[in-house]
Coordinates of C-alpha atoms and ligand atoms in Angstrom, one line a residue:
M34 CA 150.5 92.6 31.1
K35 CA 153.9 92.8 32.5
D36 CA 156.1 89.6 32.4
M37 CA 156.0 87.8 35.7
K38 CA 158.2 85.5 37.6
F39 CA 156.7 82.4 39.1
T40 CA 158.3 80.0 41.6
I41 CA 156.9 76.5 41.3
L42 CA 157.5 74.3 44.3
N43 CA 157.3 70.8 42.9
G44 CA 155.9 68.4 45.4
S45 CA 156.4 65.2 43.4
P46 CA 159.2 62.8 44.4
K47 CA 159.5 62.0 40.6
G48 CA 161.0 65.5 40.0
A49 CA 160.9 66.5 36.3
E50 CA 159.1 63.2 35.5
S51 CA 156.1 64.3 37.4
V52 CA 152.6 64.3 35.8
T53 CA 151.7 67.4 37.9
M54 CA 154.6 69.4 36.4
Q55 CA 153.2 68.7 32.9
Y56 CA 150.4 71.1 33.9
V57 CA 152.9 73.8 34.6
L58 CA 154.8 73.1 31.4
Y59 CA 151.5 73.5 29.5
I60 CA 151.0 77.0 31.0
K61 CA 154.6 77.8 30.1
K62 CA 153.9 76.8 26.5
R63 CA 150.8 79.0 26.4
H64 CA 152.3 81.9 28.2
P65 CA 156.0 81.9 27.3
E66 CA 156.2 85.6 28.2
H67 CA 156.6 84.8 31.9
E68 CA 159.4 83.2 33.8
Y69 CA 158.8 79.8 35.4
N70 CA 161.2 78.5 37.9
I71 CA 160.4 74.9 38.8
I72 CA 162.2 73.7 42.0
N73 CA 162.1 70.0 42.7
I74 CA 161.4 70.1 46.4
A75 CA 160.2 66.6 47.2
Q76 CA 162.8 64.8 45.1
A77 CA 165.7 66.8 46.6
I78 CA 164.4 67.1 50.2
K79 CA 167.4 65.4 51.8
K80 CA 169.8 67.7 50.1
I81 CA 167.6 70.7 50.9
E82 CA 167.4 69.8 54.5
N83 CA 171.2 69.0 54.8
D84 CA 172.4 72.0 52.8
E85 CA 171.3 75.2 54.4
K86 CA 172.5 77.3 51.5
R87 CA 170.3 75.3 49.1
F88 CA 167.3 75.9 51.4
E89 CA 168.1 79.6 51.6
D90 CA 168.4 79.8 47.8
I91 CA 164.8 78.4 47.5
I92 CA 163.5 80.9 50.0
L93 CA 165.2 83.7 48.1
Q94 CA 163.6 82.7 44.9
V95 CA 160.2 82.6 46.6
K96 CA 160.9 86.1 47.9
E97 CA 161.8 87.4 44.5
S98 CA 158.8 86.0 42.7
D99 CA 155.5 87.6 41.8
G100 CA 153.6 84.4 42.4
V101 CA 154.1 81.0 44.0
I102 CA 152.6 77.8 42.6
W103 CA 152.4 74.8 45.0
G104 CA 152.1 71.8 42.7
F105 CA 152.0 68.2 44.1
P106 CA 150.6 64.7 43.6
L107 CA 148.2 63.4 46.3
Y108 CA 149.9 61.0 48.6
V109 CA 147.6 59.2 51.1
M110 CA 145.1 62.0 51.6
L111 CA 147.8 64.7 51.8
V112 CA 151.1 65.8 50.3
C113 CA 154.0 63.4 50.4
S114 CA 156.2 63.2 53.4
Q115 CA 159.1 64.9 51.6
Y116 CA 157.0 68.0 50.8
K117 CA 155.6 67.9 54.3
R118 CA 159.2 68.1 55.6
F119 CA 159.8 71.1 53.4
I120 CA 156.7 72.8 54.9
E121 CA 158.0 72.0 58.4
L122 CA 161.5 73.5 57.5
I123 CA 159.9 76.8 56.6
T124 CA 158.8 77.3 60.2
E125 CA 161.8 75.6 61.8
R126 CA 164.2 77.8 59.9
N127 CA 162.3 81.0 60.3
A128 CA 161.7 81.5 56.6
K129 CA 158.0 82.4 56.8
A130 CA 158.5 86.0 56.0
A131 CA 159.4 85.2 52.4
F132 CA 155.9 83.8 51.8
E133 CA 154.0 86.6 53.4
N134 CA 151.7 88.5 51.0
K135 CA 152.8 86.4 48.0
Y136 CA 150.0 85.5 45.6
T137 CA 149.6 81.8 45.4
I138 CA 147.6 78.9 43.9
V139 CA 147.7 75.2 44.7
L140 CA 147.6 72.6 42.0
S141 CA 147.2 68.9 42.9
T142 CA 146.9 65.9 40.6
S143 CA 145.2 62.7 41.8
I144 CA 142.4 60.2 41.2
H145 CA 140.3 62.5 43.5
F146 CA 140.6 60.2 46.5
Y147 CA 140.8 62.6 49.4
D148 CA 142.1 65.4 47.3
H149 CA 140.0 67.8 49.3
T150 CA 141.8 67.0 52.5
A151 CA 145.2 67.6 50.9
Q152 CA 143.9 70.9 49.4
N153 CA 142.3 71.9 52.7
Y154 CA 145.7 71.3 54.4
M155 CA 147.6 73.3 51.8
Q156 CA 145.1 76.2 52.0
S157 CA 145.5 76.3 55.8
I158 CA 149.3 76.3 55.4
C159 CA 149.0 79.2 52.9
D160 CA 146.9 81.1 55.5
D161 CA 149.4 80.3 58.2
L162 CA 152.1 81.7 56.0
K163 CA 150.0 84.8 55.4
M164 CA 150.0 84.3 51.7
K165 CA 147.5 85.7 49.3
Y166 CA 145.7 82.5 48.4
V167 CA 143.8 82.8 45.1
G168 CA 142.5 79.3 44.9
N169 CA 143.2 75.6 44.3
Y170 CA 143.0 73.4 41.3
P171 CA 142.4 69.7 42.2
A172 CA 143.0 68.1 38.8
D173 CA 142.5 64.5 37.9
S174 CA 145.9 63.1 36.8
W175 CA 144.7 62.8 33.2
D176 CA 142.8 66.1 32.9
L177 CA 145.4 67.7 30.7
L178 CA 144.7 65.1 28.0
Y179 CA 141.2 66.5 27.3
P180 CA 140.7 69.9 25.4
K181 CA 137.9 71.2 27.6
R182 CA 139.8 70.4 30.8
R183 CA 143.0 71.9 29.5
A184 CA 141.1 75.1 28.7
R185 CA 139.7 75.4 32.2
W186 CA 143.1 74.9 33.7
L187 CA 144.4 77.7 31.5
L188 CA 141.6 80.0 32.6
F189 CA 142.3 79.3 36.2
V190 CA 145.9 80.3 35.8
E191 CA 145.0 83.3 33.8
E192 CA 142.7 84.4 36.6
F193 CA 145.7 83.9 39.0
I194 CA 147.8 86.2 36.8
N195 CA 145.0 88.8 36.7
H196 CA 144.9 88.7 40.5
I197 CA 148.6 89.5 40.7
E198 CA 148.4 92.2 38.1
H199 CA 145.4 94.0 39.5
K200 CA 146.3 93.3 43.1
Y201 CA 142.8 91.8 43.7
P202 CA 142.0 91.0 47.3
T203 CA 142.0 87.4 48.6
S204 CA 140.2 85.9 51.6
K205 CA 141.4 83.9 54.5
H206 CA 139.7 80.7 55.7
Y207 CA 141.7 79.4 58.6
A208 CA 142.3 81.2 61.9
P209 CA 145.7 80.6 63.4
L210 CA 145.8 77.6 65.7
K211 CA 145.6 78.4 69.4
M212 CA 148.1 76.4 71.3
R213 CA 147.4 75.4 74.8
D214 CA 150.1 75.8 77.4
F215 CA 149.3 72.8 79.5
K216 CA 151.4 70.2 81.3
Y217 CA 149.6 66.9 81.7
T218 CA 150.4 65.3 85.0
P219 CA 148.9 61.8 85.4
G220 CA 147.2 61.2 88.7
K221 CA 147.0 58.4 91.3
V222 CA 148.2 54.9 90.4
I223 CA 145.6 52.7 88.8
E224 CA 144.7 49.8 91.2
V225 CA 145.2 46.3 89.9
S226 CA 141.4 45.7 90.3
E227 CA 140.7 48.6 87.9
K228 CA 142.9 47.3 85.1
F229 CA 141.5 45.8 82.0
D230 CA 142.3 42.2 81.0
T231 CA 143.9 42.2 77.5
L232 CA 142.2 38.9 76.8
G233 CA 145.2 37.7 74.9
K234 CA 144.8 40.5 72.4
K235 CA 147.8 42.1 70.9
I236 CA 147.7 45.8 71.8
L237 CA 150.1 48.1 70.0
V238 CA 150.8 51.9 70.3
V239 CA 152.8 53.4 67.5
S240 CA 154.1 56.9 68.1
D241 CA 156.7 59.4 66.8
E242 CA 157.3 60.6 70.4
T243 CA 157.5 58.4 73.5
N244 CA 159.7 60.6 75.8
E245 CA 158.0 60.4 79.2
N246 CA 158.7 64.1 79.8
T247 CA 156.3 65.1 77.0
N248 CA 152.5 65.1 77.3
I249 CA 152.1 62.4 74.6
G250 CA 154.8 60.2 76.3
K251 CA 152.9 60.5 79.6
M252 CA 149.5 59.8 77.9
I253 CA 150.9 56.7 76.3
K254 CA 152.3 55.5 79.6
R255 CA 149.0 56.2 81.4
F256 CA 147.1 54.4 78.7
A257 CA 149.4 51.4 78.9
E258 CA 148.9 51.2 82.7
S259 CA 145.2 50.7 82.2
F260 CA 145.8 47.1 81.1
S261 CA 146.6 44.2 83.3
S262 CA 149.5 43.0 81.1
E263 CA 152.1 44.8 79.2
I264 CA 151.3 46.2 75.8
E265 CA 153.7 47.0 72.9
I266 CA 154.9 50.6 72.3
I267 CA 156.9 51.4 69.2
N268 CA 158.7 54.7 68.5
L269 CA 158.8 55.5 64.8
Y270 CA 162.3 56.8 65.1
D271 CA 163.5 53.3 66.2
I272 CA 162.4 51.6 63.0
D273 CA 164.7 51.4 60.1
V274 CA 163.1 53.5 57.3
K275 CA 165.5 54.8 54.7
G276 CA 163.2 57.3 53.0
G277 CA 159.8 58.2 51.7
C278 CA 157.9 56.6 48.8
I279 CA 159.5 57.6 45.5
S280 CA 156.5 56.5 43.4
C281 CA 158.3 54.0 41.2
L282 CA 155.1 52.0 41.3
Q283 CA 156.8 48.7 41.1
C284 CA 154.4 47.6 43.9
G285 CA 151.5 48.0 41.5
Y286 CA 152.2 44.6 39.9
D287 CA 152.8 42.4 43.0
H288 CA 152.8 44.5 46.1
K289 CA 156.6 44.3 46.3
C290 CA 158.3 47.6 47.1
S291 CA 161.6 48.7 45.6
Y292 CA 163.0 49.3 49.1
I293 CA 162.8 45.5 49.9
G294 CA 166.2 44.5 51.3
K295 CA 167.2 48.1 51.8
D296 CA 165.5 48.9 55.1
G297 CA 163.3 47.3 57.8
F298 CA 160.0 48.9 56.9
F299 CA 158.3 45.7 55.9
E300 CA 159.3 43.7 59.0
F301 CA 157.9 46.6 61.0
W302 CA 154.6 46.9 59.0
E303 CA 153.9 43.2 58.4
D304 CA 155.3 41.5 61.6
V305 CA 154.5 44.3 64.1
V306 CA 151.7 46.5 62.9
M307 CA 149.6 44.2 60.8
T308 CA 149.5 41.5 63.6
A309 CA 147.9 43.8 66.2
D310 CA 144.3 43.3 67.3
I311 CA 144.1 46.8 68.9
L312 CA 146.1 49.5 67.2
V313 CA 146.6 53.0 68.5
F314 CA 148.4 55.7 66.5
A315 CA 150.0 58.4 68.7
G316 CA 151.7 61.7 68.0
V317 CA 152.1 65.4 68.3
I318 CA 150.5 67.8 65.9
K319 CA 153.0 69.5 63.6
D320 CA 151.6 72.4 61.7
R321 CA 148.1 71.1 60.6
Y322 CA 148.9 67.3 60.5
L323 CA 151.2 64.9 62.3
S324 CA 154.9 64.9 61.7
S325 CA 156.6 64.2 58.4
R326 CA 158.0 61.1 60.0
W327 CA 154.5 59.8 60.5
K328 CA 153.6 60.7 57.0
M329 CA 156.7 58.9 55.7
V330 CA 155.4 55.7 57.4
L331 CA 151.9 56.1 56.0
D332 CA 153.3 56.7 52.5
R333 CA 155.6 53.7 52.6
A334 CA 152.6 51.5 53.6
F335 CA 151.3 52.3 50.1
Y336 CA 153.3 49.4 48.8
M337 CA 150.1 47.4 49.4
T338 CA 148.6 50.1 47.1
H339 CA 144.8 50.1 47.4
T340 CA 144.2 46.9 49.5
P341 CA 143.5 47.1 53.2
T342 CA 146.3 45.9 55.5
L343 CA 144.9 46.9 58.9
T344 CA 141.7 45.0 58.7
G345 CA 139.5 43.9 61.5
M346 CA 141.2 45.9 64.2
Q347 CA 140.0 48.3 66.9
M348 CA 141.8 51.5 66.2
G349 CA 142.1 55.0 67.6
Y350 CA 144.5 57.9 68.2
L351 CA 146.3 59.5 71.1
I352 CA 147.2 63.1 70.1
S353 CA 149.0 66.0 71.8
G354 CA 147.9 69.2 70.2
P355 CA 144.9 71.1 68.8
V356 CA 143.4 68.3 66.7
N357 CA 139.8 69.6 67.4
Q358 CA 140.8 72.9 65.7
I359 CA 141.7 70.9 62.6
P360 CA 138.6 69.0 61.6
N361 CA 140.3 68.2 58.3
L362 CA 142.8 66.1 60.2
S363 CA 140.1 64.2 62.3
Q364 CA 138.4 63.4 59.0
M365 CA 141.6 61.9 57.6
F366 CA 142.1 59.9 60.9
Q367 CA 138.6 58.5 60.6
A368 CA 138.7 57.9 56.9
H369 CA 142.0 56.0 57.1
I370 CA 140.6 53.5 59.6
E371 CA 137.2 53.1 57.8
I372 CA 139.0 52.4 54.5
Q373 CA 141.1 49.7 56.2
D374 CA 137.9 48.0 57.4
S375 CA 138.8 48.5 61.0
N376 CA 136.7 50.1 63.7
F377 CA 137.4 53.8 64.5
V378 CA 137.0 54.0 68.3
D379 CA 138.1 57.5 69.4
I380 CA 140.7 60.3 69.5
I381 CA 142.0 61.2 72.9
T382 CA 143.8 64.6 73.2
D383 CA 145.4 66.8 75.7
E384 CA 143.6 69.9 74.5
F385 CA 140.7 70.0 76.9
G386 CA 140.1 69.5 80.6
T387 CA 142.3 68.8 83.6
S388 CA 144.9 66.0 84.0
E389 CA 142.2 64.1 85.9
D390 CA 139.8 64.4 83.0
I391 CA 142.5 63.1 80.6
D392 CA 143.3 60.2 83.0
A393 CA 139.6 59.2 82.9
L394 CA 139.4 59.5 79.1
L395 CA 142.5 57.4 78.6
H396 CA 141.3 54.7 81.0
D397 CA 137.9 54.6 79.3
F398 CA 139.6 54.5 75.9
A399 CA 141.4 51.3 77.1
R400 CA 138.0 49.9 78.3
K401 CA 136.3 50.6 75.0
L402 CA 139.1 49.1 72.9
V403 CA 139.1 45.7 74.7
T404 CA 135.3 45.6 75.1
F405 CA 134.8 46.2 71.4
S406 CA 137.5 43.8 70.5
K407 CA 135.9 41.1 72.6
A408 CA 132.5 41.7 71.2
D409 CA 133.8 42.0 67.6
Y410 CA 131.9 45.3 67.3
F411 CA 132.3 47.3 64.2
K412 CA 130.2 50.4 63.8
P413 CA 128.9 51.2 60.3
I414 CA 131.3 53.2 58.2
T415 CA 130.4 56.7 57.0
F416 CA 130.7 58.4 53.7
L417 CA 134.4 58.7 54.4
G418 CA 135.0 55.0 54.1
E419 CA 132.1 54.1 51.8
G420 CA 133.0 56.9 49.2
G421 CA 136.7 56.3 49.3
K422 CA 136.3 52.5 48.7
K423 CA 134.1 53.1 45.7
I424 CA 136.7 55.4 44.1
F425 CA 139.3 52.8 44.6
R426 CA 137.1 50.0 43.3
D427 CA 136.1 51.9 40.1
D428 CA 139.7 53.0 39.4
I429 CA 141.2 49.6 39.8
F430 CA 138.5 47.9 37.8
G431 CA 138.9 50.6 35.1
R432 CA 141.6 52.8 33.9
N433 CA 144.3 52.0 36.5
R434 CA 143.9 48.2 36.4
F435 CA 147.0 47.6 34.3
V436 CA 149.1 49.6 36.8
F437 CA 147.7 48.0 39.9
L438 CA 147.3 44.3 38.8
A439 CA 147.9 43.1 42.4
D440 CA 145.0 45.1 43.6
H441 CA 142.8 43.9 40.8
E442 CA 143.5 40.3 41.8
Y443 CA 142.8 41.0 45.4
Y444 CA 139.6 42.8 44.6
E445 CA 138.4 39.9 42.5
K446 CA 139.3 37.4 45.1
H447 CA 137.6 39.3 47.9
G448 CA 134.4 40.2 46.1
F449 CA 135.1 43.9 45.9
Y450 CA 133.5 44.0 42.4
D451 CA 130.3 42.3 43.7
S452 CA 129.3 45.7 45.1
F453 CA 128.9 47.2 41.6
P454 CA 125.1 48.1 41.4
Q455 CA 124.8 46.3 38.0
N456 CA 125.6 43.1 39.8
D457 CA 122.9 43.5 42.4
E458 CA 120.4 40.8 41.3
R459 CA 117.8 41.7 43.9
A460 CA 117.8 45.4 42.9
K461 CA 117.7 44.4 39.2
K462 CA 114.6 42.2 39.7
M463 CA 112.9 44.8 41.9
N464 CA 113.5 47.5 39.2
E465 CA 112.3 45.2 36.4
K466 CA 109.0 44.6 38.3
L467 CA 108.4 48.0 39.8
I468 CA 109.5 50.5 37.2
P469 CA 106.8 49.6 34.7
L470 CA 104.2 50.0 37.5
M471 CA 105.6 53.3 38.5
K472 CA 105.1 54.6 35.0
I473 CA 101.3 54.1 35.3
D474 CA 100.0 57.4 36.6
K475 CA 96.9 56.0 38.3
L476 CA 98.9 53.4 40.2
R477 CA 101.8 55.7 41.1
T478 CA 99.6 58.4 42.6
K479 CA 97.9 55.8 44.8
I480 CA 101.1 54.3 46.3
N481 CA 102.0 55.6 49.7
M482 CA 105.8 55.6 49.5
K483 CA 106.3 56.1 53.2
Q484 CA 104.3 52.9 53.9
E485 CA 106.0 50.9 51.2
F486 CA 109.4 51.8 52.7
L487 CA 108.2 50.6 56.1
R488 CA 106.8 47.3 54.9
P489 CA 110.0 45.2 55.3
F490 CA 110.8 46.8 58.6
T491 CA 107.4 45.9 60.0
K492 CA 108.2 42.3 59.1
I493 CA 111.3 42.4 61.2
L494 CA 109.7 44.2 64.1
E495 CA 106.7 41.7 64.2
D496 CA 108.8 38.6 64.0
P497 CA 109.4 37.3 67.5
N498 CA 112.5 35.3 66.3
K499 CA 114.4 38.3 64.9
Ligands
FMN513 C1 152.3 56.7 47.6 C2 151.2 57.2 46.8 C3 150.0 57.6 47.4 C4 149.0 58.1 46.6 N1 147.8 58.5 47.3 C5 146.8 59.1 46.6 C6 145.6 59.5 47.3 O1 145.6 59.5 48.5 N2 144.6 60.0 46.5 C7 144.7 60.1 45.1 O2 143.7 60.5 44.5 N3 145.8 59.7 44.5 C8 146.9 59.2 45.2 N4 148.0 58.8 44.5 C9 148.1 59.0 43.0 C10 148.9 60.2 42.6 O3 148.5 61.3 43.4 C11 148.7 60.6 41.1 O4 149.1 59.5 40.4 C12 149.5 61.8 40.7 O5 148.9 62.3 39.5 C13 151.0 61.6 40.5 O6 151.6 62.8 40.2 P1 153.1 63.0 39.9 O7 153.4 62.3 38.6 O8 153.3 64.5 39.7 O9 153.9 62.5 41.0 C14 149.1 58.2 45.2 C15 150.2 57.8 44.6 C16 151.3 57.3 45.3 C17 152.5 56.9 44.6

């Protein structure tokens, strides 16, 4: 086996202190014959962005390597904003060619909360960069501490090395996005009688683009015109955010971020966003997600760690770009709202139909938001919210309680742990009674399970008062 040169693009804002990088150092220890060049991308993003030479050096190293390893911690269902910015720079600075045909793998560490969406995103980026994508490794943060799990990580990387050595083929999973060349032109003015009463509700649109010459700017304006009184519109570039989350985890103890007093993020999040009744996030698709500016805001909101902050709202999205070609992104949109205990209403885009169709959709979106808000309607959450919340609950109750004590207190106070199945008294009693009966063959074979399931429903349907 010839010695190889690997470029590792470190997506952790902690730089060398990253847990994820310990996985790379372990490979280095087991295969010291290769060269490992770890570049701290996320930690140094400002310098990389401001110093073109530094960016070009990184691209040169990618070009000269036999394989590229993307390694990153999960940040709010994706990579962190700093890493996302680097990915944007690759296209903005015409550096894609360096990645073409490079063998690559993607390593993430996390608690497995939406690691699949981050991995899907990275795989699509690798496909967009025309890389030879060998596979991903979605490790739990602590996997390396267990012998069997270390062994499988090693096997995975050895398979990667085999791929490069033997030039094995790799498959593609994501077709390039088809961008629609369409100029949205809002139609006739909405009559006063057609406008919706805001019913004293606070309606807020947060966007990274509000320029009225853009499709999204026009969509926001048209949407706002559907209401009888003014709504609030905030541009994310007008708020004072000094930088992305740096994962110091000071917030874990008391939900107090180390940026307090250094920028205006908290005033924005707590006084403006958290006080809305109806909240619409708007933006333009950038690669396979929203912009890194949007991601920075979502990452910074992590100072409230695993507690919901946007609760009880009617929420939705206004998007310019091919969101329906990126189901991974729609899934993140929906999951984010469900986990916050808010109601996911809709995503309105400019990707289909005429301007008139979009006008109608925007107007109806406004109607739905106020109608649902008035009726206090919350549709049932799906696996996206249900599964995600359970992962948080278990992790905060268990191994990560000492890190996130503020969450633990919140979870205790708000009954989050009551949902543990071992606390379900009704289920316990039912099982105690029924399991011994189920073990009697003669009885079990006589039971009509379909009818048994329907028995409580029949009671509801036959009761005239229910
Ligand atoms: C701002 C922030 C957001 C996070 N979001 C997620 C997440 O969405 N899913 C998850 O499983 N873990 C999440 N984590 C946990 C980290 O991904 C995990 O601790 C990781 O192993 C840290 O790696 P590092 O030391 O290399 O930075 C988050 C951590 C931080 C600080």
